PDB file of C-alpha atoms in Angstrom:
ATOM      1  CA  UNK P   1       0.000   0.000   0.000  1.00 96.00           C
ATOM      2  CA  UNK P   2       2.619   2.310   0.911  1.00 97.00           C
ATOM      3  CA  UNK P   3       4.535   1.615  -2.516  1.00 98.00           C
ATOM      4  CA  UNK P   4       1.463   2.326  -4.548  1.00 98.00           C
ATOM      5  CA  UNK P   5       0.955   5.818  -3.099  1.00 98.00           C
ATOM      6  CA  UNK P   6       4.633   6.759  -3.336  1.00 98.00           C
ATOM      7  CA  UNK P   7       4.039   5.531  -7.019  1.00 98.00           C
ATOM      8  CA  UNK P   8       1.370   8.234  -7.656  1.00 98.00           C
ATOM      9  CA  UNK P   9       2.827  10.773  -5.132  1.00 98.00           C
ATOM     10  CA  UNK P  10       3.551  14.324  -6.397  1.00 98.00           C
ATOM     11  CA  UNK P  11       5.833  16.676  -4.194  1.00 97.00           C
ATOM     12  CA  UNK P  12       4.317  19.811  -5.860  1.00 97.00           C
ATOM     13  CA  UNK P  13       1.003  18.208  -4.338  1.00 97.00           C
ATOM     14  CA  UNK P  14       2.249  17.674  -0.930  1.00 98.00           C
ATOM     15  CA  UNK P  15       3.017  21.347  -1.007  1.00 97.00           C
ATOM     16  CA  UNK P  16      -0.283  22.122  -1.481  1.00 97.00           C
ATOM     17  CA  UNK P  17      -1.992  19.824   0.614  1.00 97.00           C
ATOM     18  CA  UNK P  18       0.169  20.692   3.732  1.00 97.00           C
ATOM     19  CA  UNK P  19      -0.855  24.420   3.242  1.00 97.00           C
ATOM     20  CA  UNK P  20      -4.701  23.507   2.384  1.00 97.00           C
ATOM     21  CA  UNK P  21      -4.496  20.923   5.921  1.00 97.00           C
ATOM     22  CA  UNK P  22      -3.059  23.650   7.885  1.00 97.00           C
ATOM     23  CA  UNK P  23      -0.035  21.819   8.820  1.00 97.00           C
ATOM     24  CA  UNK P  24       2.185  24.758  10.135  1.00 97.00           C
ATOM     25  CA  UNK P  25       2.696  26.026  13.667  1.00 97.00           C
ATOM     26  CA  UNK P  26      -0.053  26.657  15.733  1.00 96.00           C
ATOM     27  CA  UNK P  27      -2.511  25.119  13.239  1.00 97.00           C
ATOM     28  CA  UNK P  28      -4.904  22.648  13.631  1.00 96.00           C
ATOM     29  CA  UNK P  29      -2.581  19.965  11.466  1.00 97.00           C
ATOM     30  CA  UNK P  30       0.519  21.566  12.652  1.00 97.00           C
ATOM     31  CA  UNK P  31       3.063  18.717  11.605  1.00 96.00           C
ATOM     32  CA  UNK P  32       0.954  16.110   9.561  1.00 97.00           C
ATOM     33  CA  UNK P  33       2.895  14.789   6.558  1.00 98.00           C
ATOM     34  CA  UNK P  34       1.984  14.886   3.609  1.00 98.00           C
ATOM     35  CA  UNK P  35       3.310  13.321  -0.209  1.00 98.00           C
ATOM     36  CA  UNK P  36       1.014  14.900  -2.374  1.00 98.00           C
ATOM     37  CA  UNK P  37      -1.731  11.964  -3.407  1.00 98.00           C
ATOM     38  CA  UNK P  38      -5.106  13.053  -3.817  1.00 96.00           C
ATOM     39  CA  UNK P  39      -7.970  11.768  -2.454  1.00 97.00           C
ATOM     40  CA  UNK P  40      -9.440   9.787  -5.855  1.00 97.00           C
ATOM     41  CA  UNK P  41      -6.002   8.288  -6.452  1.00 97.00           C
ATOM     42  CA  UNK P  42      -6.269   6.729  -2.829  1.00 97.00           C
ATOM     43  CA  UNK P  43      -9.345   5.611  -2.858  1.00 97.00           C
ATOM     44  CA  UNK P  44      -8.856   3.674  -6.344  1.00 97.00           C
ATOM     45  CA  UNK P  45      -5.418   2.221  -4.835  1.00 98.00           C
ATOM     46  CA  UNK P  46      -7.457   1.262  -2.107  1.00 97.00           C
ATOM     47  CA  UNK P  47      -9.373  -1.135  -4.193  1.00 96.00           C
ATOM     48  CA  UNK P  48      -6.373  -3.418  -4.398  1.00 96.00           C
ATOM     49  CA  UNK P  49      -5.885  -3.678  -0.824  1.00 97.00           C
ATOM     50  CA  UNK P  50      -9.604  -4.569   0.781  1.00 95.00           C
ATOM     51  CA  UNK P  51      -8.420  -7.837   2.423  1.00 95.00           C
ATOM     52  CA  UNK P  52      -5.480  -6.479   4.029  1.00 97.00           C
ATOM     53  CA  UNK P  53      -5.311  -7.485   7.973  1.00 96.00           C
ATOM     54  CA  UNK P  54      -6.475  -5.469  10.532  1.00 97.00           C
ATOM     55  CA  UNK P  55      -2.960  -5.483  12.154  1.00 97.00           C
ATOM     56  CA  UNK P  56      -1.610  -3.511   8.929  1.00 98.00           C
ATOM     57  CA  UNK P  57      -3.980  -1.518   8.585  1.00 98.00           C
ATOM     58  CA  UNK P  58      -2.899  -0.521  12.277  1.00 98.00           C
ATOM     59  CA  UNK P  59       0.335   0.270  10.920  1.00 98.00           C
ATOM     60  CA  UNK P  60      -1.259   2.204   8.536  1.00 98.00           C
ATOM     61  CA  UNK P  61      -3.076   4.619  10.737  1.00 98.00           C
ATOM     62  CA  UNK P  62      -0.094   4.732  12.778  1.00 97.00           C
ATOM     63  CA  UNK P  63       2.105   6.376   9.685  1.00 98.00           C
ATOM     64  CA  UNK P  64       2.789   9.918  10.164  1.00 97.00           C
ATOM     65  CA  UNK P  65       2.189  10.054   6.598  1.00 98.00           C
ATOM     66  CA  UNK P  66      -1.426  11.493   5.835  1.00 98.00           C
ATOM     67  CA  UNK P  67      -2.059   9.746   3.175  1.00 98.00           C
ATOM     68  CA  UNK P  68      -0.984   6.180   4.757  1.00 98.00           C
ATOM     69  CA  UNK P  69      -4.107   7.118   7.266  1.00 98.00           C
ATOM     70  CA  UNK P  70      -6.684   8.098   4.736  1.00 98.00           C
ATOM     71  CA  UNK P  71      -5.798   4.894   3.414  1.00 98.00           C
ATOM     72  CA  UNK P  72      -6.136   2.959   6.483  1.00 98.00           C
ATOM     73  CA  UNK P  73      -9.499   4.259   7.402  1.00 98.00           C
ATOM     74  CA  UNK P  74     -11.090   4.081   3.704  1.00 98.00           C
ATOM     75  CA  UNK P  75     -10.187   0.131   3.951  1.00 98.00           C
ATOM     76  CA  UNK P  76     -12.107  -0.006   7.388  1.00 97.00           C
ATOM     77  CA  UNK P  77     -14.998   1.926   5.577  1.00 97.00           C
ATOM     78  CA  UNK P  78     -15.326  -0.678   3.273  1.00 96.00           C
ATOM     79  CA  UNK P  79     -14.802  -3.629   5.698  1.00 95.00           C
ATOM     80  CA  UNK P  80     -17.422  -2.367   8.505  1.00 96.00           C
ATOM     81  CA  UNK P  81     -19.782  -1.898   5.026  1.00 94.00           C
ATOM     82  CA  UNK P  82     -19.284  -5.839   4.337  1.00 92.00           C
ATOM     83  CA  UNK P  83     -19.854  -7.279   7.509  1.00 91.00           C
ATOM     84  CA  UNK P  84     -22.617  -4.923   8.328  1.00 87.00           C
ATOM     85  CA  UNK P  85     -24.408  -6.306   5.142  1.00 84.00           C
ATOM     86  CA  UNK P  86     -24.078  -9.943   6.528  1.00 74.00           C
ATOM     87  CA  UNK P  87     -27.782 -11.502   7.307  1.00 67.00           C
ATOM     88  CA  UNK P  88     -27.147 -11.347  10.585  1.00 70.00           C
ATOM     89  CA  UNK P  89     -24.277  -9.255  11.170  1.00 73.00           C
ATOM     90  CA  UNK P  90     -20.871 -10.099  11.752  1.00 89.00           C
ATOM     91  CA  UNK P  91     -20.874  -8.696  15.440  1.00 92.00           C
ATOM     92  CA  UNK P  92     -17.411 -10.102  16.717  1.00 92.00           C
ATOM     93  CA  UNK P  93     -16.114  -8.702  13.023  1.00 93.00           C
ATOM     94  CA  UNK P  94     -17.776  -5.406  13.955  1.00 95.00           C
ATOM     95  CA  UNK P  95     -16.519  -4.608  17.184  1.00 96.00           C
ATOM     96  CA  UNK P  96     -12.656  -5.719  16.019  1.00 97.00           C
ATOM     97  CA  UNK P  97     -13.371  -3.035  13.293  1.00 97.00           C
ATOM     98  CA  UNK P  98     -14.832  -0.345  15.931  1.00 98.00           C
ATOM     99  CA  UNK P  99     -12.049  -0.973  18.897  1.00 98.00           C
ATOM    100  CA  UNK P 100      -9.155  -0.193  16.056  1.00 98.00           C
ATOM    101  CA  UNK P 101     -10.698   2.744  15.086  1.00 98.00           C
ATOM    102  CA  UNK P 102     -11.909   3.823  18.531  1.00 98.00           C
ATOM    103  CA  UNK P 103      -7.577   3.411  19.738  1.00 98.00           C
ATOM    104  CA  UNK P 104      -7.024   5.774  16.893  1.00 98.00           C
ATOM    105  CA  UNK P 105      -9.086   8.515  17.457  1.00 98.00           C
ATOM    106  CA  UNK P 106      -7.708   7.862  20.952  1.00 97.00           C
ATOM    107  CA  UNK P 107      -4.235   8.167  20.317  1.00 96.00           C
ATOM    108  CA  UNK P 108      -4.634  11.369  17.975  1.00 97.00           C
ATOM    109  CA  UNK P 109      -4.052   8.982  14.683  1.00 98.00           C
ATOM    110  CA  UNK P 110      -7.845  10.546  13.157  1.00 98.00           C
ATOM    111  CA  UNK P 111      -6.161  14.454  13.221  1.00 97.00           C
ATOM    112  CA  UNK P 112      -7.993  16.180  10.776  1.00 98.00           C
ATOM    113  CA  UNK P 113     -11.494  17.144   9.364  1.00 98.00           C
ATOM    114  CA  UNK P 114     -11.035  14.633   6.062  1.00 98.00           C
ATOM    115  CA  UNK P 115      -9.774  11.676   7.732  1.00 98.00           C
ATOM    116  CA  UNK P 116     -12.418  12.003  10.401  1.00 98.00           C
ATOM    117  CA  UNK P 117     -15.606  13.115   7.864  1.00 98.00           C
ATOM    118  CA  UNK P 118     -14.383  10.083   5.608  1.00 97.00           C
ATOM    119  CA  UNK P 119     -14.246   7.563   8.525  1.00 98.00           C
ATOM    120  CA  UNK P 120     -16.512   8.572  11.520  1.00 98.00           C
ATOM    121  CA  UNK P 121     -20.543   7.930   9.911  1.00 98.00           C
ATOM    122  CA  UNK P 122     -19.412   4.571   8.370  1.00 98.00           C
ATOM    123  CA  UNK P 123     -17.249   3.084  11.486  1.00 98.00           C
ATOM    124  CA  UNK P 124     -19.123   4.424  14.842  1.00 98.00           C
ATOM    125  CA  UNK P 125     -22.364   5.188  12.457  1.00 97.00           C
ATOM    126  CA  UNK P 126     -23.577   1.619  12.131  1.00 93.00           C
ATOM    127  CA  UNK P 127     -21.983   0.339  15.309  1.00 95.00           C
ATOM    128  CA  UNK P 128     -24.199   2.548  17.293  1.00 97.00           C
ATOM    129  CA  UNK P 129     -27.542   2.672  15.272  1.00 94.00           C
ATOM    130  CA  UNK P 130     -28.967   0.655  17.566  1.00 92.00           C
ATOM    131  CA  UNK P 131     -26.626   0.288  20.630  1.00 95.00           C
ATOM    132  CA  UNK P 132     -26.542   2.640  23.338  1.00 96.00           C
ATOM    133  CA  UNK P 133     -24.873   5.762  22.586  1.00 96.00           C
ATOM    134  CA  UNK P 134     -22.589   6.564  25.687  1.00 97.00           C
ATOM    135  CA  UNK P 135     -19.622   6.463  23.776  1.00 97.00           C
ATOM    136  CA  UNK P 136     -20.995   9.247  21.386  1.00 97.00           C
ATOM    137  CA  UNK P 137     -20.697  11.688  24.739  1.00 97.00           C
ATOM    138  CA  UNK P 138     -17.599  10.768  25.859  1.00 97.00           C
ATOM    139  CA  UNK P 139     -16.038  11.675  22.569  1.00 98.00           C
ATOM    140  CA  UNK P 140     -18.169  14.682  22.461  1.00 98.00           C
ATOM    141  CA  UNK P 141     -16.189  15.718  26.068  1.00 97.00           C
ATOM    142  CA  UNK P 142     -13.121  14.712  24.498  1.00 96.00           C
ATOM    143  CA  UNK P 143     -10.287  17.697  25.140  1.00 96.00           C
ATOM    144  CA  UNK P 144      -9.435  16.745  21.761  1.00 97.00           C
ATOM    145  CA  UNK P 145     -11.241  18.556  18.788  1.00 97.00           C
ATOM    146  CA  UNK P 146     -10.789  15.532  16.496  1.00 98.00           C
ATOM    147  CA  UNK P 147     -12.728  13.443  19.344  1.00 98.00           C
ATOM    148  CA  UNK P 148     -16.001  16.244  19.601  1.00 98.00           C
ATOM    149  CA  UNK P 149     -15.921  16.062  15.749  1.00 98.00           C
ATOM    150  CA  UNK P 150     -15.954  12.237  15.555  1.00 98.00           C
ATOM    151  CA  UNK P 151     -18.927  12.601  17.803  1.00 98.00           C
ATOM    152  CA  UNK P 152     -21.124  14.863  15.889  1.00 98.00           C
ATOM    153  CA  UNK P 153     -19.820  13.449  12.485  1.00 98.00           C
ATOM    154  CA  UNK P 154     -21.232   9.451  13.751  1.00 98.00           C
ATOM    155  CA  UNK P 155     -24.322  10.833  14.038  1.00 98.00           C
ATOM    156  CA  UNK P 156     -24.545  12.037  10.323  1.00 98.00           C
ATOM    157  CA  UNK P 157     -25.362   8.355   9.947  1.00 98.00           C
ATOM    158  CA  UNK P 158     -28.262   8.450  12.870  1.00 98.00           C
ATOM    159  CA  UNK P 159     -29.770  11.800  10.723  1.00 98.00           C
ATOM    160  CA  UNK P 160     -29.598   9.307   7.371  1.00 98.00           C
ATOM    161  CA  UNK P 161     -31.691   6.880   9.110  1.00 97.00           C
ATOM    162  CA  UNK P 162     -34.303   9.786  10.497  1.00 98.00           C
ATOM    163  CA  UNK P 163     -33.014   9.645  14.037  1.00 98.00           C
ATOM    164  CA  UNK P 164     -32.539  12.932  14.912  1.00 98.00           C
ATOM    165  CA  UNK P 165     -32.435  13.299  18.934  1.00 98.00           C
ATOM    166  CA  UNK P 166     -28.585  12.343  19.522  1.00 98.00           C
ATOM    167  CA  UNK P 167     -26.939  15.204  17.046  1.00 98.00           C
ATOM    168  CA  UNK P 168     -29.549  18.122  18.341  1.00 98.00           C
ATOM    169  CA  UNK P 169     -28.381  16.691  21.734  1.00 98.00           C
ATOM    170  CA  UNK P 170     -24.615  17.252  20.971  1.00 98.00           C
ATOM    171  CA  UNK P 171     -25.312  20.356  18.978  1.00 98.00           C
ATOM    172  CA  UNK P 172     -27.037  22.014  22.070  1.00 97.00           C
ATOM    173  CA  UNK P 173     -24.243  20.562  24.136  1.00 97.00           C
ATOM    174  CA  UNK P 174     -21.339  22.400  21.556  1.00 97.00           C
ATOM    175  CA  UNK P 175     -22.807  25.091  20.864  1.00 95.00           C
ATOM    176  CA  UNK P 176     -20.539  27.765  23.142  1.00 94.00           C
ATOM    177  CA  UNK P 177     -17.517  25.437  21.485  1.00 97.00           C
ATOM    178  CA  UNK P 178     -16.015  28.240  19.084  1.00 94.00           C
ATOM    179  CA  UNK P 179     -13.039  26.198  17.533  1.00 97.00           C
ATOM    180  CA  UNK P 180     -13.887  26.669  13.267  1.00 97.00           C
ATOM    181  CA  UNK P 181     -14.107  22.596  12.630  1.00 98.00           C
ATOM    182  CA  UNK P 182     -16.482  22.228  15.668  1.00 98.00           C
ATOM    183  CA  UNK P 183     -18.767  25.449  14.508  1.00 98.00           C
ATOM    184  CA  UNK P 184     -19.100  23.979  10.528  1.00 98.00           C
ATOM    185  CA  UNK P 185     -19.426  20.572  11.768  1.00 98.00           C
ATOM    186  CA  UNK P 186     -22.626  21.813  14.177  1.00 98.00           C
ATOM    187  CA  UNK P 187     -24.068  23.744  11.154  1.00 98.00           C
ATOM    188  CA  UNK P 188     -23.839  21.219   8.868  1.00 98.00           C
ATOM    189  CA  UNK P 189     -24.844  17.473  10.955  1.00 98.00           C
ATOM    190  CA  UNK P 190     -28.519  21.042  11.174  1.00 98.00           C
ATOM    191  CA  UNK P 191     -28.369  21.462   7.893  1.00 98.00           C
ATOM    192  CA  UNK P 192     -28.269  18.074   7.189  1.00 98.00           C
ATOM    193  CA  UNK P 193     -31.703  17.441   9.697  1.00 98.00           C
ATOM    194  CA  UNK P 194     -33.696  19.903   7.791  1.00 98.00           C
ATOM    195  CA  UNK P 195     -32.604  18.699   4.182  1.00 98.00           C
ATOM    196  CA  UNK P 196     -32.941  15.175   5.019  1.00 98.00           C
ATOM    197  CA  UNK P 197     -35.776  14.765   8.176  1.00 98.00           C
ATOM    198  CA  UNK P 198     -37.740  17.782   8.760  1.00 98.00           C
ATOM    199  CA  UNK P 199     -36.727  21.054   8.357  1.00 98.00           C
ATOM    200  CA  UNK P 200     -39.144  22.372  11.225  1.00 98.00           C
ATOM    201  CA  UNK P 201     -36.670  20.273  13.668  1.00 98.00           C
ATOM    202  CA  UNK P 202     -34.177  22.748  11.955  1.00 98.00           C
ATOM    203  CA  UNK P 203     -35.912  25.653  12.767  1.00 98.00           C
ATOM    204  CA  UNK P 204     -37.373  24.685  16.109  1.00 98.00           C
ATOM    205  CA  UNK P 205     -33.634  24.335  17.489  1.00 98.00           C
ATOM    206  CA  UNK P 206     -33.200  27.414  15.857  1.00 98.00           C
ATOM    207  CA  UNK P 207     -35.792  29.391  17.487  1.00 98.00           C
ATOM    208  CA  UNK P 208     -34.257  28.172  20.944  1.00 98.00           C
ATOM    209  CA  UNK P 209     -30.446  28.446  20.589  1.00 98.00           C
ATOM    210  CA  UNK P 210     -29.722  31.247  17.173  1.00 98.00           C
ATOM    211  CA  UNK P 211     -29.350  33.874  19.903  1.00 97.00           C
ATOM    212  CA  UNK P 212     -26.500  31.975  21.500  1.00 96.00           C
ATOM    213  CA  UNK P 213     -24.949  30.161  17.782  1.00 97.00           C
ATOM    214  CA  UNK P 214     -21.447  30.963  16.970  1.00 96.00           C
ATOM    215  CA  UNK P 215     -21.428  32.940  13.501  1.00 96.00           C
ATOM    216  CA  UNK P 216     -20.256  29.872  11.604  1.00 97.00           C
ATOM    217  CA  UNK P 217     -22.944  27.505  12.785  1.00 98.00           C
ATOM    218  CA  UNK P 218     -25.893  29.730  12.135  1.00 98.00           C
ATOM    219  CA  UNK P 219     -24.857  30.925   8.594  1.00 98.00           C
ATOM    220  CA  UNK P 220     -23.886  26.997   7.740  1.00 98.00           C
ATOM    221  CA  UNK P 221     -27.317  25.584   9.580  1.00 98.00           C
ATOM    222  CA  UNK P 222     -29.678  27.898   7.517  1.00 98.00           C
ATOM    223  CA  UNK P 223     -27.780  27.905   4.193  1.00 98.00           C
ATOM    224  CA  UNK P 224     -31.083  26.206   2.817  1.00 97.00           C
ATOM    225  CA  UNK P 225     -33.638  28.182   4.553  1.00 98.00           C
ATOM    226  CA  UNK P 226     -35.137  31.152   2.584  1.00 97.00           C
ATOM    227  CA  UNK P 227     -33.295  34.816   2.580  1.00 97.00           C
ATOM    228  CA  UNK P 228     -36.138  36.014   4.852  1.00 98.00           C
ATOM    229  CA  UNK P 229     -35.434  33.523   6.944  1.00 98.00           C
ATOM    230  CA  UNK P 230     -31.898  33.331   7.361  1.00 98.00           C
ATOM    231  CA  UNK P 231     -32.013  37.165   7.723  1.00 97.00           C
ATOM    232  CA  UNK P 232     -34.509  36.573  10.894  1.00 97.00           C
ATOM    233  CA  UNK P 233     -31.978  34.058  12.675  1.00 98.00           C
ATOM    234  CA  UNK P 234     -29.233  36.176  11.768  1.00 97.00           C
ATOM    235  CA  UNK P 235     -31.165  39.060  13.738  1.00 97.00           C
ATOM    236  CA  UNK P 236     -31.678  37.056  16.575  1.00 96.00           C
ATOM    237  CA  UNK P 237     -27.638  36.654  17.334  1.00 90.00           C
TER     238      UNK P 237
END
């Protein structure tokens, strides 16, 4: 896996990409790696390696190398997918899949708003459809911003299914949280309940909590509400 990205790898890339992840000092990626493959050349190298043991891809998310991560977790994507289609799930395949990518996210190896929006809904998401969602709240108190995000990004998967209570739960719980990825992620798992549920869920939270939104979160939640509309919420800050 690692050979196949270097084989595709472009340092002019890697320039880019380590500006566009924020990678210098003081920044939310300060110090990821990167060598410069994009995102559809990963996922079709990918492909190759679907069968590749859990202990490697370990090693994988381990890598200080970006890519070697994105890698990782789109292979666990596509493993949790099979064994969640099983009649009559794979459970003991499951949780192997979930307790990898939970010691990830704990040891700061999911560090930035791609890896954990490309991972999060399809690992935790199915997981804890129907389980108890405990976990989802410890993340969300996580001092780590990576962990809140995982949290509020699982439940993108809970919205898909028309289950709305956990993410107005967190949302109301992160709303004073002003860091930029938290803010956009808040705005969007709202947006994402009015486009896909019921958009007077949307504006229900919104009549209780637009007065006390962040900027971000507001103008993301109500980017499909009418002008009028987003002009009244906007009034209300």
């Amino acid at each position: 896996m690692r050979s196949a990205l270097a084989g595709v790898a472009d340092p002019a890339d890697a320039i880019h990409l380590q500006r566009f992840f924020k990678t210098g000092p003081g920044e939310y990626g300060e110090g990821d790696v990167f060598i410069g493959v994009r995102v559809p050349q990963t996922r079709k190298i990918v492909k190759h390696f679907a069968e590749l043991p859990l202990s490697e891809i370990d090693q994988l998310l381990d890598s200080e190398v970006h890519e070697h991560r994105l890698a990782g977790l789109v292979i666990l994507n596509g493993r949790m997918a099979r064994v969640s289609r099983k009649r009559g799930a794979d459970v003991a395949a499951q949780e192997l899949i979930v307790e990898l990518y939970l010691a990830a996210v704990r040891r700061g190896r999911v560090n930035n708003w791609d890896l954990v929006d490309a991972s999060a809904e399809f690992i935790l998401g199915p997981w804890l459809l129907d389980r108890p969602r405990g976990l989802i709240y410890e993340l969300a108190q996580s001092d780590s911003l990576w962990g809140r995000r995982v949290a509020l990004l699982t439940t993108f998967a809970f919205i898909k299914a028309g289950d709305t209570g956990t993410t107005l739960d967190l949302c109301e719980r992160l709303l004073t949280d002003r860091r930029d990825l938290i803010q956009k992620a808040v705005g969007w798992m709202l947006r994402e309940i009015g486009k896909r549920v019921d958009q007077t869920i949307l504006t229900g939270f919104l009549d209780a909590h637009a007065a006390e939104m962040g900027r971000t979160a507001l103008s993301y939640s109500t980017e499909h509400l009418t002008p009028e509309e987003r002009a009244h919420y906007r009034a209300l800050r």
